mmCIF file with all atom_site columns, C-alpha atoms and ligand atoms in Angstrom:
data_model
loop_
_atom_site.group_PDB
_atom_site.id
_atom_site.type_symbol
_atom_site.label_atom_id
_atom_site.label_alt_id
_atom_site.label_comp_id
_atom_site.label_asym_id
_atom_site.label_entity_id
_atom_site.label_seq_id
_atom_site.pdbx_PDB_ins_code
_atom_site.Cartn_x
_atom_site.Cartn_y
_atom_site.Cartn_z
_atom_site.occupancy
_atom_site.B_iso_or_equiv
_atom_site.pdbx_formal_charge
_atom_site.auth_seq_id
_atom_site.auth_comp_id
_atom_site.auth_asym_id
_atom_site.auth_atom_id
_atom_site.pdbx_PDB_model_num
ATOM   1   C CA . MET A 1 1   ? -7.371  12.549 -19.040 1.00 56.00 ? 433  MET A CA 1
ATOM   2   C CA . LYS A 1 2   ? -10.195 15.107 -19.224 1.00 63.00 ? 434  LYS A CA 1
ATOM   3   C CA . THR A 1 3   ? -12.587 12.473 -20.517 1.00 64.00 ? 435  THR A CA 1
ATOM   4   C CA . SER A 1 4   ? -11.745 9.953  -17.816 1.00 67.00 ? 436  SER A CA 1
ATOM   5   C CA . ILE A 1 5   ? -12.238 12.604 -15.083 1.00 64.00 ? 437  ILE A CA 1
ATOM   6   C CA . THR A 1 6   ? -15.557 13.516 -16.665 1.00 63.00 ? 438  THR A CA 1
ATOM   7   C CA . LEU A 1 7   ? -16.565 9.854  -16.615 1.00 63.00 ? 439  LEU A CA 1
ATOM   8   C CA . ILE A 1 8   ? -15.489 9.421  -13.005 1.00 65.00 ? 440  ILE A CA 1
ATOM   9   C CA . LEU A 1 9   ? -17.424 12.504 -11.957 1.00 65.00 ? 441  LEU A CA 1
ATOM   10  C CA . ALA A 1 10  ? -20.491 11.297 -13.894 1.00 63.00 ? 442  ALA A CA 1
ATOM   11  C CA . SER A 1 11  ? -20.447 7.980  -12.020 1.00 66.00 ? 443  SER A CA 1
ATOM   12  C CA . VAL A 1 12  ? -19.809 9.775  -8.740  1.00 64.00 ? 444  VAL A CA 1
ATOM   13  C CA . ALA A 1 13  ? -22.883 11.923 -9.391  1.00 63.00 ? 445  ALA A CA 1
ATOM   14  C CA . ALA A 1 14  ? -24.896 8.828  -10.136 1.00 62.00 ? 446  ALA A CA 1
ATOM   15  C CA . ALA A 1 15  ? -23.610 7.059  -7.011  1.00 64.00 ? 447  ALA A CA 1
ATOM   16  C CA . LEU A 1 16  ? -24.543 10.037 -4.809  1.00 64.00 ? 448  LEU A CA 1
ATOM   17  C CA . THR A 1 17  ? -28.182 9.875  -5.935  1.00 58.00 ? 449  THR A CA 1
ATOM   18  C CA . MET A 1 18  ? -28.487 6.154  -5.146  1.00 62.00 ? 450  MET A CA 1
ATOM   19  C CA . PRO A 1 19  ? -29.473 4.806  -1.730  1.00 58.00 ? 451  PRO A CA 1
ATOM   20  C CA . ALA A 1 20  ? -26.396 3.522  0.098   1.00 56.00 ? 452  ALA A CA 1
ATOM   21  C CA . ALA A 1 21  ? -27.632 -0.063 0.410   1.00 58.00 ? 453  ALA A CA 1
ATOM   22  C CA . ALA A 1 22  ? -28.392 -0.346 -3.283  1.00 63.00 ? 454  ALA A CA 1
ATOM   23  C CA . GLN A 1 23  ? -24.829 0.422  -4.288  1.00 84.00 ? 455  GLN A CA 1
ATOM   24  C CA . PHE A 1 24  ? -23.029 -2.751 -3.234  1.00 95.00 ? 456  PHE A CA 1
ATOM   25  C CA . ALA A 1 25  ? -23.943 -6.304 -4.048  1.00 94.00 ? 457  ALA A CA 1
ATOM   26  C CA . LYS A 1 26  ? -21.623 -7.741 -1.326  1.00 96.00 ? 458  LYS A CA 1
ATOM   27  C CA . PRO A 1 27  ? -19.849 -6.413 1.810   1.00 96.00 ? 459  PRO A CA 1
ATOM   28  C CA . GLU A 1 28  ? -16.479 -7.090 0.106   1.00 97.00 ? 460  GLU A CA 1
ATOM   29  C CA . ASP A 1 29  ? -17.495 -4.747 -2.728  1.00 97.00 ? 461  ASP A CA 1
ATOM   30  C CA . ALA A 1 30  ? -18.241 -1.966 -0.223  1.00 97.00 ? 462  ALA A CA 1
ATOM   31  C CA . ILE A 1 31  ? -14.903 -2.515 1.544   1.00 98.00 ? 463  ILE A CA 1
ATOM   32  C CA . LYS A 1 32  ? -13.032 -2.412 -1.784  1.00 98.00 ? 464  LYS A CA 1
ATOM   33  C CA . TYR A 1 33  ? -14.889 0.708  -2.840  1.00 97.00 ? 465  TYR A CA 1
ATOM   34  C CA . ARG A 1 34  ? -14.169 2.653  0.322   1.00 98.00 ? 466  ARG A CA 1
ATOM   35  C CA . LYS A 1 35  ? -10.501 1.651  0.304   1.00 98.00 ? 467  LYS A CA 1
ATOM   36  C CA . ALA A 1 36  ? -10.188 2.698  -3.347  1.00 98.00 ? 468  ALA A CA 1
ATOM   37  C CA . SER A 1 37  ? -11.832 6.045  -2.624  1.00 98.00 ? 469  SER A CA 1
ATOM   38  C CA . PHE A 1 38  ? -9.473  6.705  0.274   1.00 98.00 ? 470  PHE A CA 1
ATOM   39  C CA . THR A 1 39  ? -6.482  5.706  -1.866  1.00 98.00 ? 471  THR A CA 1
ATOM   40  C CA . VAL A 1 40  ? -7.416  8.038  -4.709  1.00 98.00 ? 472  VAL A CA 1
ATOM   41  C CA . MET A 1 41  ? -8.270  10.829 -2.321  1.00 98.00 ? 473  MET A CA 1
ATOM   42  C CA . GLY A 1 42  ? -4.959  10.327 -0.483  1.00 98.00 ? 474  GLY A CA 1
ATOM   43  C CA . ALA A 1 43  ? -3.069  10.692 -3.740  1.00 98.00 ? 475  ALA A CA 1
ATOM   44  C CA . HIS A 1 44  ? -4.678  14.043 -4.527  1.00 98.00 ? 476  HIS A CA 1
ATOM   45  C CA . PHE A 1 45  ? -4.419  15.263 -0.941  1.00 98.00 ? 477  PHE A CA 1
ATOM   46  C CA . SER A 1 46  ? -0.664  14.359 -0.931  1.00 98.00 ? 478  SER A CA 1
ATOM   47  C CA . ARG A 1 47  ? -0.119  16.499 -4.048  1.00 98.00 ? 479  ARG A CA 1
ATOM   48  C CA . LEU A 1 48  ? -1.582  19.446 -2.111  1.00 98.00 ? 480  LEU A CA 1
ATOM   49  C CA . GLY A 1 49  ? 0.592   18.499 0.857   1.00 98.00 ? 481  GLY A CA 1
ATOM   50  C CA . ALA A 1 50  ? 3.709   18.592 -1.271  1.00 98.00 ? 482  ALA A CA 1
ATOM   51  C CA . MET A 1 51  ? 2.862   22.186 -2.324  1.00 98.00 ? 483  MET A CA 1
ATOM   52  C CA . ALA A 1 52  ? 1.778   23.250 1.130   1.00 98.00 ? 484  ALA A CA 1
ATOM   53  C CA . SER A 1 53  ? 5.067   21.995 2.642   1.00 98.00 ? 485  SER A CA 1
ATOM   54  C CA . GLY A 1 54  ? 7.309   23.343 -0.210  1.00 98.00 ? 486  GLY A CA 1
ATOM   55  C CA . ARG A 1 55  ? 8.329   19.870 -1.349  1.00 98.00 ? 487  ARG A CA 1
ATOM   56  C CA . ALA A 1 56  ? 6.796   20.742 -4.702  1.00 98.00 ? 488  ALA A CA 1
ATOM   57  C CA . PRO A 1 57  ? 6.585   24.181 -6.363  1.00 98.00 ? 489  PRO A CA 1
ATOM   58  C CA . PHE A 1 58  ? 3.245   25.897 -5.851  1.00 98.00 ? 490  PHE A CA 1
ATOM   59  C CA . ASP A 1 59  ? 1.084   25.868 -8.969  1.00 98.00 ? 491  ASP A CA 1
ATOM   60  C CA . ALA A 1 60  ? -2.303  27.439 -8.257  1.00 98.00 ? 492  ALA A CA 1
ATOM   61  C CA . LYS A 1 61  ? -4.034  25.678 -11.129 1.00 98.00 ? 493  LYS A CA 1
ATOM   62  C CA . VAL A 1 62  ? -2.765  22.236 -10.109 1.00 98.00 ? 494  VAL A CA 1
ATOM   63  C CA . ALA A 1 63  ? -3.682  22.986 -6.489  1.00 98.00 ? 495  ALA A CA 1
ATOM   64  C CA . ALA A 1 64  ? -7.235  23.969 -7.482  1.00 98.00 ? 496  ALA A CA 1
ATOM   65  C CA . GLU A 1 65  ? -7.647  20.827 -9.601  1.00 98.00 ? 497  GLU A CA 1
ATOM   66  C CA . ASN A 1 66  ? -6.460  18.586 -6.795  1.00 98.00 ? 498  ASN A CA 1
ATOM   67  C CA . ALA A 1 67  ? -8.565  20.350 -4.153  1.00 98.00 ? 499  ALA A CA 1
ATOM   68  C CA . ASP A 1 68  ? -11.655 20.022 -6.391  1.00 98.00 ? 500  ASP A CA 1
ATOM   69  C CA . LEU A 1 69  ? -11.031 16.277 -6.586  1.00 98.00 ? 501  LEU A CA 1
ATOM   70  C CA . VAL A 1 70  ? -10.467 15.956 -2.824  1.00 98.00 ? 502  VAL A CA 1
ATOM   71  C CA . ALA A 1 71  ? -13.708 17.827 -2.130  1.00 98.00 ? 503  ALA A CA 1
ATOM   72  C CA . THR A 1 72  ? -15.641 15.574 -4.500  1.00 98.00 ? 504  THR A CA 1
ATOM   73  C CA . LEU A 1 73  ? -13.977 12.388 -3.336  1.00 98.00 ? 505  LEU A CA 1
ATOM   74  C CA . SER A 1 74  ? -14.461 13.346 0.337   1.00 98.00 ? 506  SER A CA 1
ATOM   75  C CA . LYS A 1 75  ? -18.154 12.499 -0.023  1.00 97.00 ? 507  LYS A CA 1
ATOM   76  C CA . LEU A 1 76  ? -17.674 8.975  -1.299  1.00 97.00 ? 508  LEU A CA 1
ATOM   77  C CA . PRO A 1 77  ? -16.406 6.488  1.305   1.00 98.00 ? 509  PRO A CA 1
ATOM   78  C CA . TRP A 1 78  ? -19.167 6.928  3.846   1.00 97.00 ? 510  TRP A CA 1
ATOM   79  C CA . ALA A 1 79  ? -21.997 5.100  2.101   1.00 96.00 ? 511  ALA A CA 1
ATOM   80  C CA . ALA A 1 80  ? -19.655 2.067  1.995   1.00 97.00 ? 512  ALA A CA 1
ATOM   81  C CA . PHE A 1 81  ? -19.582 1.650  5.815   1.00 97.00 ? 513  PHE A CA 1
ATOM   82  C CA . GLY A 1 82  ? -22.975 -0.060 5.920   1.00 96.00 ? 514  GLY A CA 1
ATOM   83  C CA . GLU A 1 83  ? -24.156 -3.011 8.027   1.00 94.00 ? 515  GLU A CA 1
ATOM   84  C CA . GLY A 1 84  ? -22.037 -6.132 7.628   1.00 95.00 ? 516  GLY A CA 1
ATOM   85  C CA . THR A 1 85  ? -18.999 -4.309 6.292   1.00 97.00 ? 517  THR A CA 1
ATOM   86  C CA . ASP A 1 86  ? -17.123 -4.475 9.635   1.00 97.00 ? 518  ASP A CA 1
ATOM   87  C CA . LYS A 1 87  ? -15.611 -7.891 8.899   1.00 96.00 ? 519  LYS A CA 1
ATOM   88  C CA . GLY A 1 88  ? -13.080 -8.823 6.194   1.00 96.00 ? 520  GLY A CA 1
ATOM   89  C CA . GLU A 1 89  ? -10.093 -7.143 4.686   1.00 97.00 ? 521  GLU A CA 1
ATOM   90  C CA . THR A 1 90  ? -10.476 -3.937 6.685   1.00 98.00 ? 522  THR A CA 1
ATOM   91  C CA . ARG A 1 91  ? -8.841  -1.836 9.326   1.00 98.00 ? 523  ARG A CA 1
ATOM   92  C CA . ALA A 1 92  ? -12.143 -0.258 10.231  1.00 98.00 ? 524  ALA A CA 1
ATOM   93  C CA . LYS A 1 93  ? -12.690 -0.328 14.007  1.00 98.00 ? 525  LYS A CA 1
ATOM   94  C CA . PRO A 1 94  ? -15.943 -1.597 15.562  1.00 98.00 ? 526  PRO A CA 1
ATOM   95  C CA . GLU A 1 95  ? -16.456 1.940  17.007  1.00 98.00 ? 527  GLU A CA 1
ATOM   96  C CA . ILE A 1 96  ? -17.636 3.052  13.570  1.00 98.00 ? 528  ILE A CA 1
ATOM   97  C CA . TRP A 1 97  ? -20.829 1.052  14.042  1.00 98.00 ? 529  TRP A CA 1
ATOM   98  C CA . LYS A 1 98  ? -20.960 1.199  17.889  1.00 98.00 ? 530  LYS A CA 1
ATOM   99  C CA . ASP A 1 99  ? -20.647 4.962  17.951  1.00 98.00 ? 531  ASP A CA 1
ATOM   100 C CA . ALA A 1 100 ? -22.222 5.865  14.631  1.00 97.00 ? 532  ALA A CA 1
ATOM   101 C CA . ALA A 1 101 ? -23.071 9.403  15.703  1.00 98.00 ? 533  ALA A CA 1
ATOM   102 C CA . LYS A 1 102 ? -19.422 10.145 16.528  1.00 98.00 ? 534  LYS A CA 1
ATOM   103 C CA . PHE A 1 103 ? -18.314 8.647  13.211  1.00 98.00 ? 535  PHE A CA 1
ATOM   104 C CA . LYS A 1 104 ? -20.851 10.771 11.310  1.00 98.00 ? 536  LYS A CA 1
ATOM   105 C CA . GLU A 1 105 ? -19.592 13.845 13.137  1.00 98.00 ? 537  GLU A CA 1
ATOM   106 C CA . ALA A 1 106 ? -16.013 13.018 12.079  1.00 98.00 ? 538  ALA A CA 1
ATOM   107 C CA . GLU A 1 107 ? -17.246 12.490 8.490   1.00 98.00 ? 539  GLU A CA 1
ATOM   108 C CA . ASP A 1 108 ? -19.047 15.842 8.491   1.00 98.00 ? 540  ASP A CA 1
ATOM   109 C CA . LYS A 1 109 ? -16.021 17.666 9.859   1.00 98.00 ? 541  LYS A CA 1
ATOM   110 C CA . PHE A 1 110 ? -13.786 16.202 7.191   1.00 98.00 ? 542  PHE A CA 1
ATOM   111 C CA . VAL A 1 111 ? -16.214 16.852 4.349   1.00 98.00 ? 543  VAL A CA 1
ATOM   112 C CA . GLY A 1 112 ? -16.643 20.452 5.633   1.00 98.00 ? 544  GLY A CA 1
ATOM   113 C CA . GLU A 1 113 ? -12.878 21.100 5.810   1.00 98.00 ? 545  GLU A CA 1
ATOM   114 C CA . ALA A 1 114 ? -12.394 19.557 2.327   1.00 98.00 ? 546  ALA A CA 1
ATOM   115 C CA . ALA A 1 115 ? -14.958 22.066 0.981   1.00 98.00 ? 547  ALA A CA 1
ATOM   116 C CA . LYS A 1 116 ? -13.047 24.906 2.685   1.00 98.00 ? 548  LYS A CA 1
ATOM   117 C CA . LEU A 1 117 ? -9.807  23.534 1.178   1.00 99.00 ? 549  LEU A CA 1
ATOM   118 C CA . GLN A 1 118 ? -11.409 23.665 -2.266  1.00 98.00 ? 550  GLN A CA 1
ATOM   119 C CA . ALA A 1 119 ? -12.414 27.298 -1.698  1.00 98.00 ? 551  ALA A CA 1
ATOM   120 C CA . ALA A 1 120 ? -8.948  28.172 -0.378  1.00 98.00 ? 552  ALA A CA 1
ATOM   121 C CA . ALA A 1 121 ? -7.230  26.581 -3.350  1.00 98.00 ? 553  ALA A CA 1
ATOM   122 C CA . LYS A 1 122 ? -9.444  28.577 -5.742  1.00 98.00 ? 554  LYS A CA 1
ATOM   123 C CA . THR A 1 123 ? -8.114  31.871 -4.284  1.00 98.00 ? 555  THR A CA 1
ATOM   124 C CA . GLY A 1 124 ? -4.631  31.013 -5.591  1.00 98.00 ? 556  GLY A CA 1
ATOM   125 C CA . ASN A 1 125 ? -3.127  32.080 -2.297  1.00 98.00 ? 557  ASN A CA 1
ATOM   126 C CA . LEU A 1 126 ? -0.511  29.693 -0.942  1.00 98.00 ? 558  LEU A CA 1
ATOM   127 C CA . ASP A 1 127 ? -0.943  30.771 2.690   1.00 98.00 ? 559  ASP A CA 1
ATOM   128 C CA . ALA A 1 128 ? -4.696  30.121 2.482   1.00 98.00 ? 560  ALA A CA 1
ATOM   129 C CA . LEU A 1 129 ? -3.930  26.699 0.989   1.00 98.00 ? 561  LEU A CA 1
ATOM   130 C CA . LYS A 1 130 ? -1.480  25.893 3.809   1.00 98.00 ? 562  LYS A CA 1
ATOM   131 C CA . THR A 1 131 ? -3.975  26.799 6.511   1.00 98.00 ? 563  THR A CA 1
ATOM   132 C CA . ALA A 1 132 ? -6.789  24.827 4.916   1.00 98.00 ? 564  ALA A CA 1
ATOM   133 C CA . PHE A 1 133 ? -4.563  21.878 4.166   1.00 98.00 ? 565  PHE A CA 1
ATOM   134 C CA . ALA A 1 134 ? -3.491  21.677 7.847   1.00 98.00 ? 566  ALA A CA 1
ATOM   135 C CA . ALA A 1 135 ? -7.142  21.904 9.018   1.00 98.00 ? 567  ALA A CA 1
ATOM   136 C CA . THR A 1 136 ? -8.251  19.171 6.612   1.00 98.00 ? 568  THR A CA 1
ATOM   137 C CA . GLY A 1 137 ? -5.302  16.943 7.532   1.00 98.00 ? 569  GLY A CA 1
ATOM   138 C CA . GLY A 1 138 ? -6.276  17.306 11.181  1.00 98.00 ? 570  GLY A CA 1
ATOM   139 C CA . THR A 1 139 ? -9.744  15.886 10.410  1.00 98.00 ? 571  THR A CA 1
ATOM   140 C CA . CYS A 1 140 ? -8.129  12.976 8.497   1.00 98.00 ? 572  CYS A CA 1
ATOM   141 C CA . LYS A 1 141 ? -5.922  12.201 11.474  1.00 98.00 ? 573  LYS A CA 1
ATOM   142 C CA . ALA A 1 142 ? -8.692  12.513 14.061  1.00 98.00 ? 574  ALA A CA 1
ATOM   143 C CA . CYS A 1 143 ? -10.762 9.951  12.216  1.00 98.00 ? 575  CYS A CA 1
ATOM   144 C CA . HIS A 1 144 ? -7.786  7.606  11.724  1.00 98.00 ? 576  HIS A CA 1
ATOM   145 C CA . ASP A 1 145 ? -6.917  7.883  15.479  1.00 98.00 ? 577  ASP A CA 1
ATOM   146 C CA . ASN A 1 146 ? -10.427 7.005  16.555  1.00 98.00 ? 578  ASN A CA 1
ATOM   147 C CA . PHE A 1 147 ? -11.742 4.700  13.880  1.00 98.00 ? 579  PHE A CA 1
ATOM   148 C CA . ARG A 1 148 ? -8.864  2.981  12.068  1.00 98.00 ? 580  ARG A CA 1
ATOM   149 C CA . LYS A 1 149 ? -6.663  0.175  13.338  1.00 97.00 ? 581  LYS A CA 1
ATOM   150 C CA . ASP A 1 150 ? -2.896  0.700  12.970  1.00 92.00 ? 582  ASP A CA 1
HETATM 151 C C1 . ASC B 2 .   ? -2.368  12.459 3.799   1.00 95.09 ? 1791 ASC B C1 1
HETATM 152 C C2 . ASC B 2 .   ? -3.075  11.208 3.717   1.00 95.09 ? 1791 ASC B C2 1
HETATM 153 C C3 . ASC B 2 .   ? -3.792  11.099 4.831   1.00 95.09 ? 1791 ASC B C3 1
HETATM 154 C C4 . ASC B 2 .   ? -3.656  12.283 5.700   1.00 95.09 ? 1791 ASC B C4 1
HETATM 155 C C5 . ASC B 2 .   ? -3.333  11.985 7.089   1.00 95.09 ? 1791 ASC B C5 1
HETATM 156 C C6 . ASC B 2 .   ? -3.279  13.225 7.904   1.00 95.09 ? 1791 ASC B C6 1
HETATM 157 O O1 . ASC B 2 .   ? -1.629  12.948 2.957   1.00 95.09 ? 1791 ASC B O1 1
HETATM 158 O O2 . ASC B 2 .   ? -3.042  10.348 2.721   1.00 95.09 ? 1791 ASC B O2 1
HETATM 159 O O3 . ASC B 2 .   ? -4.553  10.081 5.158   1.00 95.09 ? 1791 ASC B O3 1
HETATM 160 O O4 . ASC B 2 .   ? -2.679  13.095 4.996   1.00 95.09 ? 1791 ASC B O4 1
HETATM 161 O O5 . ASC B 2 .   ? -2.086  11.344 7.188   1.00 95.09 ? 1791 ASC B O5 1
HETATM 162 O O6 . ASC B 2 .   ? -2.850  12.953 9.216   1.00 95.09 ? 1791 ASC B O6 1
#
């Protein structure tokens, strides 16, 4: 488990230093990549949600691990919304490309809140986690409302 997370983080680090356009051979690859990153991120975010809502017992170490992953993963999907990736197996709305500045703003808000969530989880304080979880979830929802088809 530790080794596979290390490998994932190493490839993430490599991906972050590459120009966006160089990362994907085909638009379908970019669409698959961004969906996969949202899926994995959603899984770790949901584990925090279970603790924030009391559906799962609060474990500060588990919370910190999940929040670290969410903060790292939060940076990934955006490079995969390049030109030509608006068509295909995707619920992405045309507004992503038509209103790129607004989309970038939504991205920045989410990435910023995910970093705060990571910091909050590190404190080991459940109330801090709850507050930061709600703020981050709000930025997920805002982006879904504006940029994702139902
Ligand atoms: C989740 C998850 C999302 C967000 C979103 C918040 O747990 O997977 O995409 O919360 O539903 O509104």
